[in-house]
mmCIF file of C-alpha atoms in Angstrom:
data_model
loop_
_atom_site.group_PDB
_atom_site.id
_atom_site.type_symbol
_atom_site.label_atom_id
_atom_site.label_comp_id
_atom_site.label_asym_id
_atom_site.label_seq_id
_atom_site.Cartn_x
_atom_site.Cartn_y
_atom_site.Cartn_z
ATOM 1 C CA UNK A 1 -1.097 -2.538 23.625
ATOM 2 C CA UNK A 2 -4.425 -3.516 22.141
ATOM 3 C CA UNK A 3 -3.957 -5.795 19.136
ATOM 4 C CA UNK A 4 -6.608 -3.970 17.207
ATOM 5 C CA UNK A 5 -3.411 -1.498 16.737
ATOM 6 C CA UNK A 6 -1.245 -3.858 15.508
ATOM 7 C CA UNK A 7 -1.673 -4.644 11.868
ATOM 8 C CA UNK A 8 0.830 -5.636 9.005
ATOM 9 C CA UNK A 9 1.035 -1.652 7.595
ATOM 10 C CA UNK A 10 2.105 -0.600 10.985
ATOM 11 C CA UNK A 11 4.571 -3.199 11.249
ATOM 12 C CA UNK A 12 6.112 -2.495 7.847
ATOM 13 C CA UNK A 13 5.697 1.021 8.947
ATOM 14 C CA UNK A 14 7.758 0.751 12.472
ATOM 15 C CA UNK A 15 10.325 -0.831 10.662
ATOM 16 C CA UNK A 16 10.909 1.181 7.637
ATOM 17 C CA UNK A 17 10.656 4.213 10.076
ATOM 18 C CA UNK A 18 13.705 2.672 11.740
ATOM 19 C CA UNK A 19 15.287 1.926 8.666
ATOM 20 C CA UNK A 20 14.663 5.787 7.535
ATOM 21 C CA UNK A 21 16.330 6.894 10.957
ATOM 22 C CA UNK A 22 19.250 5.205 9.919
ATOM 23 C CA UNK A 23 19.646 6.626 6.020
ATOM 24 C CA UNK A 24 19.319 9.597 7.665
ATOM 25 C CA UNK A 25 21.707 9.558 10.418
ATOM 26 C CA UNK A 26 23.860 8.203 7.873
ATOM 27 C CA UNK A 27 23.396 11.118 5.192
ATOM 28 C CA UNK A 28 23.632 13.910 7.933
ATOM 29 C CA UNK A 29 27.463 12.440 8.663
ATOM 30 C CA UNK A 30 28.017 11.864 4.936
ATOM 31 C CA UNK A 31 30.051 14.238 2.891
ATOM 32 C CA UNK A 32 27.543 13.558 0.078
ATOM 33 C CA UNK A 33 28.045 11.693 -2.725
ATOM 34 C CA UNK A 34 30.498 13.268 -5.290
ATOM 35 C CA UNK A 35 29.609 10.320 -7.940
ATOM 36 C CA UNK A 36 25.789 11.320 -7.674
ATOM 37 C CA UNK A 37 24.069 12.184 -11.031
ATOM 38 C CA UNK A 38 22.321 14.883 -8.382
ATOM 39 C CA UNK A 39 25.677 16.811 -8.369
ATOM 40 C CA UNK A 40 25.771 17.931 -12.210
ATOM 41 C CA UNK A 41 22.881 20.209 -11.523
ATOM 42 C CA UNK A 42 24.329 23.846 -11.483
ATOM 43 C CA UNK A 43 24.731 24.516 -7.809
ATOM 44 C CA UNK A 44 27.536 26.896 -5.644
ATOM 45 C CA UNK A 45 31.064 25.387 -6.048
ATOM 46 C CA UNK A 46 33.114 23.694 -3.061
ATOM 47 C CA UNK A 47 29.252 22.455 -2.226
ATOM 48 C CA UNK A 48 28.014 19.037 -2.736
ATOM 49 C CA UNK A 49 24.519 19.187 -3.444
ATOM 50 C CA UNK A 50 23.885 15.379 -2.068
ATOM 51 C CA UNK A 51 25.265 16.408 1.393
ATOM 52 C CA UNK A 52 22.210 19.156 1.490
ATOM 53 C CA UNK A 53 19.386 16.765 -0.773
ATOM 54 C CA UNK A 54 19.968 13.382 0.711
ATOM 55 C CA UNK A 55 19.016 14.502 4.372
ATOM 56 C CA UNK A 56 15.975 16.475 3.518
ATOM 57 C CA UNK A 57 14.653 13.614 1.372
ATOM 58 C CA UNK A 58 15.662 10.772 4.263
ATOM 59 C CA UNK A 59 14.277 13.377 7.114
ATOM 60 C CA UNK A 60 11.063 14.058 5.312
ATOM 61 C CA UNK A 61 10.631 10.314 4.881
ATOM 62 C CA UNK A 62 11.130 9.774 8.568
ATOM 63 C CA UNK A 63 8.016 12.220 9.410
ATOM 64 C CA UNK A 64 5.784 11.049 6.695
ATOM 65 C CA UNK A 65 6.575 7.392 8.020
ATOM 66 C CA UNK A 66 6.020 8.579 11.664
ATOM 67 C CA UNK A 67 2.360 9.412 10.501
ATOM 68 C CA UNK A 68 1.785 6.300 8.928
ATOM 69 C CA UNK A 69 2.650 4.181 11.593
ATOM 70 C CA UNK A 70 -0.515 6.204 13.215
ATOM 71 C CA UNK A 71 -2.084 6.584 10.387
ATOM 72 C CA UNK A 72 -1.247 3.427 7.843
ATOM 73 C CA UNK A 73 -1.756 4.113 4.006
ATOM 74 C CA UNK A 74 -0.886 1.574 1.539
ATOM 75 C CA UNK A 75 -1.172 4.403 -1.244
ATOM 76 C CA UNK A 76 1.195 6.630 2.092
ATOM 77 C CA UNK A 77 3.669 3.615 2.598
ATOM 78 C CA UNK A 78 3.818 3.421 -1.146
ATOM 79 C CA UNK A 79 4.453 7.206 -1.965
ATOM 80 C CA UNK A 80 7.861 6.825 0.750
ATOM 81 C CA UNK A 81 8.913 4.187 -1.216
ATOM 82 C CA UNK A 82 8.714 5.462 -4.452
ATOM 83 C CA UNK A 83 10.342 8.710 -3.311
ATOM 84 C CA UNK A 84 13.314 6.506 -1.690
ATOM 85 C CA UNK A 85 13.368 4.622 -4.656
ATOM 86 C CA UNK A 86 14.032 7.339 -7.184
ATOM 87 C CA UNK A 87 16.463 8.536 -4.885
ATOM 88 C CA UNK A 88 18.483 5.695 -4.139
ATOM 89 C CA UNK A 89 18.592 4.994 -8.302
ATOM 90 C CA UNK A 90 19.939 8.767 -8.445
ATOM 91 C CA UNK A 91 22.805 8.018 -5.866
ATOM 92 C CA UNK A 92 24.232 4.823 -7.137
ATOM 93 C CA UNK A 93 22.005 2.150 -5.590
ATOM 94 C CA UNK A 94 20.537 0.973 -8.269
ATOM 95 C CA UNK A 95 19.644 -2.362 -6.963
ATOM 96 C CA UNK A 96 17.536 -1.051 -3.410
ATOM 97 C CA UNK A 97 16.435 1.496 -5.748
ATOM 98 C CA UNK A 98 14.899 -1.351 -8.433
ATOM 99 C CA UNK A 99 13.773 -3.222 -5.122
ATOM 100 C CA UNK A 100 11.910 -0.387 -3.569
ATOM 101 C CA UNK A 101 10.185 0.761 -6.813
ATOM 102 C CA UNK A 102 8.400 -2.880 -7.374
ATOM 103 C CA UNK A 103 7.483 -3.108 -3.856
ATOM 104 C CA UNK A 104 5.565 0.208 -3.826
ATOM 105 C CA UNK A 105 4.164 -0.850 -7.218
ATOM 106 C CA UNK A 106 2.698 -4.201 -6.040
ATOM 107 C CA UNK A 107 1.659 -2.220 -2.914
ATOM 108 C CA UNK A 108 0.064 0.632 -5.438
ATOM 109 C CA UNK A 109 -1.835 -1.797 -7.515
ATOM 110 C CA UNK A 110 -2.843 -3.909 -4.118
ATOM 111 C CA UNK A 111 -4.552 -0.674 -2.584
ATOM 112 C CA UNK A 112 -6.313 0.330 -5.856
ATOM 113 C CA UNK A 113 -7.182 -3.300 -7.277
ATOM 114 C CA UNK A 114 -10.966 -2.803 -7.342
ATOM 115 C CA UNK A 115 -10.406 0.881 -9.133
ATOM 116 C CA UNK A 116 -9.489 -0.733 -13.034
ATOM 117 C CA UNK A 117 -9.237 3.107 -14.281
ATOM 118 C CA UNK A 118 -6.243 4.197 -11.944
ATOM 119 C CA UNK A 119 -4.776 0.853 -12.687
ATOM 120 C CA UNK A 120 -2.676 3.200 -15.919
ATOM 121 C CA UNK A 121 -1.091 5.260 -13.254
ATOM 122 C CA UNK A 122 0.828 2.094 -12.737
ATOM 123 C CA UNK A 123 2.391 2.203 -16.297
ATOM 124 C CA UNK A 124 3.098 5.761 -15.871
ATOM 125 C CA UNK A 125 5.396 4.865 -12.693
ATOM 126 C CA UNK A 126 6.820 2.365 -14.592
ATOM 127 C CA UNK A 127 8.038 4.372 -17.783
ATOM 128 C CA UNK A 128 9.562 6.982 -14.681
ATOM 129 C CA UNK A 129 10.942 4.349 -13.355
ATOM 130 C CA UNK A 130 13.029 3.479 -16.667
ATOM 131 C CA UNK A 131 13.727 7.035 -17.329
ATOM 132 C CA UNK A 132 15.129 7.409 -13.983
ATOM 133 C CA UNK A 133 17.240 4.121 -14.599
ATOM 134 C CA UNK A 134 18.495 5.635 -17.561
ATOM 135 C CA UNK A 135 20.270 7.977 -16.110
ATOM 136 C CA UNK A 136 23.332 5.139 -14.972
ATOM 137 C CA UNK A 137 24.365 5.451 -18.778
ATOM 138 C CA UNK A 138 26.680 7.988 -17.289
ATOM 139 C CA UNK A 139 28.543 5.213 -15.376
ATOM 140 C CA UNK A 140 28.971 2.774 -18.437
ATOM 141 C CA UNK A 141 27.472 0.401 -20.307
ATOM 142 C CA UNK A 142 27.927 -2.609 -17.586
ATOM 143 C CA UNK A 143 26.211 -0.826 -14.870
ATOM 144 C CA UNK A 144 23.478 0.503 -17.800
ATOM 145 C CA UNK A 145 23.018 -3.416 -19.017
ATOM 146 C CA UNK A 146 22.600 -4.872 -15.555
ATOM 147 C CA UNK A 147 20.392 -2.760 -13.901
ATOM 148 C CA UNK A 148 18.076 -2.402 -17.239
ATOM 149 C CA UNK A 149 17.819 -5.935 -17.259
ATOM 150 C CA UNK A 150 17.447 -6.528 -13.831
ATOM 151 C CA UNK A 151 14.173 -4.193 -13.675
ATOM 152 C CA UNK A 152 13.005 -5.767 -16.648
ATOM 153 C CA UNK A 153 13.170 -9.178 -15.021
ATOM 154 C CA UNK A 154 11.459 -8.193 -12.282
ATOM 155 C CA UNK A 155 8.683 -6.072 -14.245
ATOM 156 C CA UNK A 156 8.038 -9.527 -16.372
ATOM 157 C CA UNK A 157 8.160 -11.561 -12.841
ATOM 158 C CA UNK A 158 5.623 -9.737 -10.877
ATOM 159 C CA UNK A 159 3.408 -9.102 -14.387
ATOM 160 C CA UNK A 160 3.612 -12.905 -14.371
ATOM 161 C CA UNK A 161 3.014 -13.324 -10.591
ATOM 162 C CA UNK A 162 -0.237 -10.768 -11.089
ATOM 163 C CA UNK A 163 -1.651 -13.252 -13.761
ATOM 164 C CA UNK A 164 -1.558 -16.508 -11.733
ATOM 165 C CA UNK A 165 -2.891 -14.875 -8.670
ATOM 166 C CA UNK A 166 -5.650 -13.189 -11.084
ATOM 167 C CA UNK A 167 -6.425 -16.871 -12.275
ATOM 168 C CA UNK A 168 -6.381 -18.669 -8.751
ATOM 169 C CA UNK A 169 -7.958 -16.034 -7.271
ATOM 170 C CA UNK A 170 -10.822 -14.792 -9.547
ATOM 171 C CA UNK A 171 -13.399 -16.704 -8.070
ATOM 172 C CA UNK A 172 -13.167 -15.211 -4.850
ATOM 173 C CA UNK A 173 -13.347 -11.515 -6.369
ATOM 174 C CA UNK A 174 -16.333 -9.483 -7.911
ATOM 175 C CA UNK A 175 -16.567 -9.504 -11.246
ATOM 176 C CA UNK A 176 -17.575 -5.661 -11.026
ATOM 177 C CA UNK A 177 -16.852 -2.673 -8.727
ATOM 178 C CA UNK A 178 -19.423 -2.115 -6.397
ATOM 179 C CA UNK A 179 -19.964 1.386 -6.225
ATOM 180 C CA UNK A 180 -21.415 3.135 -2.848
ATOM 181 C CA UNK A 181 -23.045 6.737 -2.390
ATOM 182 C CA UNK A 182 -22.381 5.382 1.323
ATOM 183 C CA UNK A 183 -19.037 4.939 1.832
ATOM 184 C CA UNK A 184 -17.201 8.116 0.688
ATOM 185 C CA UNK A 185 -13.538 6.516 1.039
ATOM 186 C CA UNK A 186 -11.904 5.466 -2.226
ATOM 187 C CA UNK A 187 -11.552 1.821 -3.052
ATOM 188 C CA UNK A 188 -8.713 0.460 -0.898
ATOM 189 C CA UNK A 189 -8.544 2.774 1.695
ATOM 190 C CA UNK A 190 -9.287 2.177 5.075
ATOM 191 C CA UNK A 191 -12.731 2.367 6.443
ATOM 192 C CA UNK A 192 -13.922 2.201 10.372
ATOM 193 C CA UNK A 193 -17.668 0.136 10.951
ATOM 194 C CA UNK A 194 -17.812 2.305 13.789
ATOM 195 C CA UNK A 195 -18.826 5.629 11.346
ATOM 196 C CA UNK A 196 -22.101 4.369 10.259
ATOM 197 C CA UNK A 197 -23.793 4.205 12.897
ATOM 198 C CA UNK A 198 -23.141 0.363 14.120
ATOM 199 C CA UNK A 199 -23.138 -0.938 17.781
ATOM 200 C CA UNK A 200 -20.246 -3.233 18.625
ATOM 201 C CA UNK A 201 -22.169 -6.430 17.986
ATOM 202 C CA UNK A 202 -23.014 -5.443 14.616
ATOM 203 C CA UNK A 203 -19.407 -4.702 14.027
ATOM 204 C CA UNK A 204 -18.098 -7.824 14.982
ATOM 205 C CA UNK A 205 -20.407 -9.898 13.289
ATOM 206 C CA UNK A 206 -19.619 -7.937 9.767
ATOM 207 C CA UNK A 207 -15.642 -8.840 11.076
ATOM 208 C CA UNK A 208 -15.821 -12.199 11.782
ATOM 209 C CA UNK A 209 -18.312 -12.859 8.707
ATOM 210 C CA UNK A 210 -15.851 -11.018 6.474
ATOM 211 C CA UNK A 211 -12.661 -12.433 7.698
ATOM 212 C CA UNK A 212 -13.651 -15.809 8.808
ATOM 213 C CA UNK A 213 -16.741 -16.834 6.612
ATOM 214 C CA UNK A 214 -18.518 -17.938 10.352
ATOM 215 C CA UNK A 215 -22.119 -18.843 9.579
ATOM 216 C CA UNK A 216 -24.953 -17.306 11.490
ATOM 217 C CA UNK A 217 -25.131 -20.584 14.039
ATOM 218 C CA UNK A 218 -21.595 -19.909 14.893
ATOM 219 C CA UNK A 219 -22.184 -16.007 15.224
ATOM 220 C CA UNK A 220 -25.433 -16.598 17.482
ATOM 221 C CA UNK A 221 -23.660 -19.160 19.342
ATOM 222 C CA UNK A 222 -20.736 -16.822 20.090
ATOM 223 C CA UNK A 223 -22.347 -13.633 20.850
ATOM 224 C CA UNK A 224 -24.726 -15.387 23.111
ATOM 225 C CA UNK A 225 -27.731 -14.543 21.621
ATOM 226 C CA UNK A 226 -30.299 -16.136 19.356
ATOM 227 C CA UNK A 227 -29.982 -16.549 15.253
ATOM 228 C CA UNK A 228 -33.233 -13.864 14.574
ATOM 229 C CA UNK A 229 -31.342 -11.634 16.465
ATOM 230 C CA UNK A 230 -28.122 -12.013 14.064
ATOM 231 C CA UNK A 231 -30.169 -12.074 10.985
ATOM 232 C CA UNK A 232 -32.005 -8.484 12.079
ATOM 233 C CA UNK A 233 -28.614 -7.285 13.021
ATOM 234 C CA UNK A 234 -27.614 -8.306 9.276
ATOM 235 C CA UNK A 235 -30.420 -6.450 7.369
ATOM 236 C CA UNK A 236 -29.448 -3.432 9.472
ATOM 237 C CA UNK A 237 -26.072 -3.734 8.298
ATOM 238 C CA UNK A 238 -27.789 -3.830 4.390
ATOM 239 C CA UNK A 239 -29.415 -0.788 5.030
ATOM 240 C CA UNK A 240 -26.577 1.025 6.246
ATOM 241 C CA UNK A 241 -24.471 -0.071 3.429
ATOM 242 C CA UNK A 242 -27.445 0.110 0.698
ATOM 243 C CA UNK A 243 -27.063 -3.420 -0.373
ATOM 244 C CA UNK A 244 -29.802 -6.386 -0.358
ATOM 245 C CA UNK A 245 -27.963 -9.102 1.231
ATOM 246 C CA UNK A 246 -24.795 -10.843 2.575
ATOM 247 C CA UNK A 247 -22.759 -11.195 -0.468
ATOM 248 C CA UNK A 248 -23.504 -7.895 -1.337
ATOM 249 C CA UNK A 249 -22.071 -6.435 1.464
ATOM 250 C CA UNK A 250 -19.206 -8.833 1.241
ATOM 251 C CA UNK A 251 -18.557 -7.839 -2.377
ATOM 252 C CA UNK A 252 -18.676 -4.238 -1.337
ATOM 253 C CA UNK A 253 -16.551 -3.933 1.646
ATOM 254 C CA UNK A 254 -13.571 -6.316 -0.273
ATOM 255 C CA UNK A 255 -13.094 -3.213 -1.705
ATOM 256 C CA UNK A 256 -11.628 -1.470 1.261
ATOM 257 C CA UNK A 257 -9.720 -2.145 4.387
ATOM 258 C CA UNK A 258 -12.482 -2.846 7.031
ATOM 259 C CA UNK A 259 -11.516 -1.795 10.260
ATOM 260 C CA UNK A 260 -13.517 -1.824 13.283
#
């Protein structure tokens, strides 16, 4: 297998997919869940609505994870665990269901960090979230307290966590968003060199440069070839991408997942 296929979305991918298998299995065997907040919606008597909800949910998950592991998504990988999140919080996991839902929001804000206007939608997951935790009121006050506080320790925790990282890391990040009539993908979605019009040496140089920071010396001297030919393969790569030099382009492509 070539090891441009593996990647860290496709890992997490493979394994929640196995994980999904399982929750589903598990939910087709299941006689439902009679303590489910799911089960006070009007529905036919002598039926459990859980025992028909829980495996559509789980086997729907399964499929969309089956296309992510072909296709990875962070903004895919974090709609399955929002979904399973909600769900979970509904059927008396609270705790995986508190778990999931800051996972997919860290993952959410990761894939859009360079798009500060859909940074709200965030907040609006959030105040879901809370409303969905509400809901284990109806199992008393000491599963209410705990997993309200719980979720607000972690919401404080990763807002904390997202401030220090924005400190350490701010001089490594454009001050601005970089926009491009070029590239048509959103900001952090994944992009392929190979769709504008690049040969493979071009593409690896933008990869390695990128990735690794190697100088032009070290790209010449790798590719065999001689440093005027790296520097007109650069300003080739500026006029695909619209942008006047080096740091430019770096600044630009930051925004997305480069793939070759």
């Amino acid at each position: 297998m070539s090891k441009k296929w593996i990647n860290s979305e496709r890992v997490v991918s493979i394994v929640a997919f196995f994980f999904l298998i399982i929750a589903f299995v598990i939910s087709l065997y299941s006689n439902g869940d009679p303590d489910s907040l799911l089960e006070l919606i009007p529905h036919k008597p002598g039926v459990r609505l859980t025992r028909i909800i829980l495996p559509i949910i789980h086997g729907s998950a399964v499929i969309w994870c089956f296309y992510q592991i072909f296709k990875p998504s962070l903004v895919g990988e974090c709609g399955i665990m929002l979904i399973e999140s909600f769900l979970t919080i509904l059927t008396g996991t609270e705790q995986l269901g508190i778990f999931l839902f800051y996972g997919a929001v860290c993952l959410y804000q990761i894939s859009i960090a360079s798009a500060n206007k859909r940074n709200k939608r965030a907040y609006v997951f959030v105040v879901i979230h809370f409303i969905f935790l509400s809901t284990t009121i109806t199992k008393g006050w000491r599963v209410f307290a705990l997993s309200m506080g719980m979720s607000t320790f972690y919401l404080v925790f990763i807002l904390w966590i997202y401030h220090l990282l924005k400190v350490k890391l701010s001089c490594f990040l454009p001050h601005t968003v970089i926009a491009s009539e070029i590239i048509k993908a959103k900001h952090g979605e994944v992009i392929h060199l190979k769709d504008y019009n690049l040969t493979d040496r071009q593409i690896g140089i933008v990869i390695d440069y990128i990735h690794d920071k190697t100088s032009y010396k070290d790209l010449a001297d790798k590719y065999i070839t001689s440093l005027s030919s790296i520097k007109k393969d650069f300003s080739i790569v500026f006029q695909r991408f619209n942008v006047s030099n080096i740091q430019e382009m770096s600044f630009l492509l930051m925004q997305y997942q480069v793939e070759p």
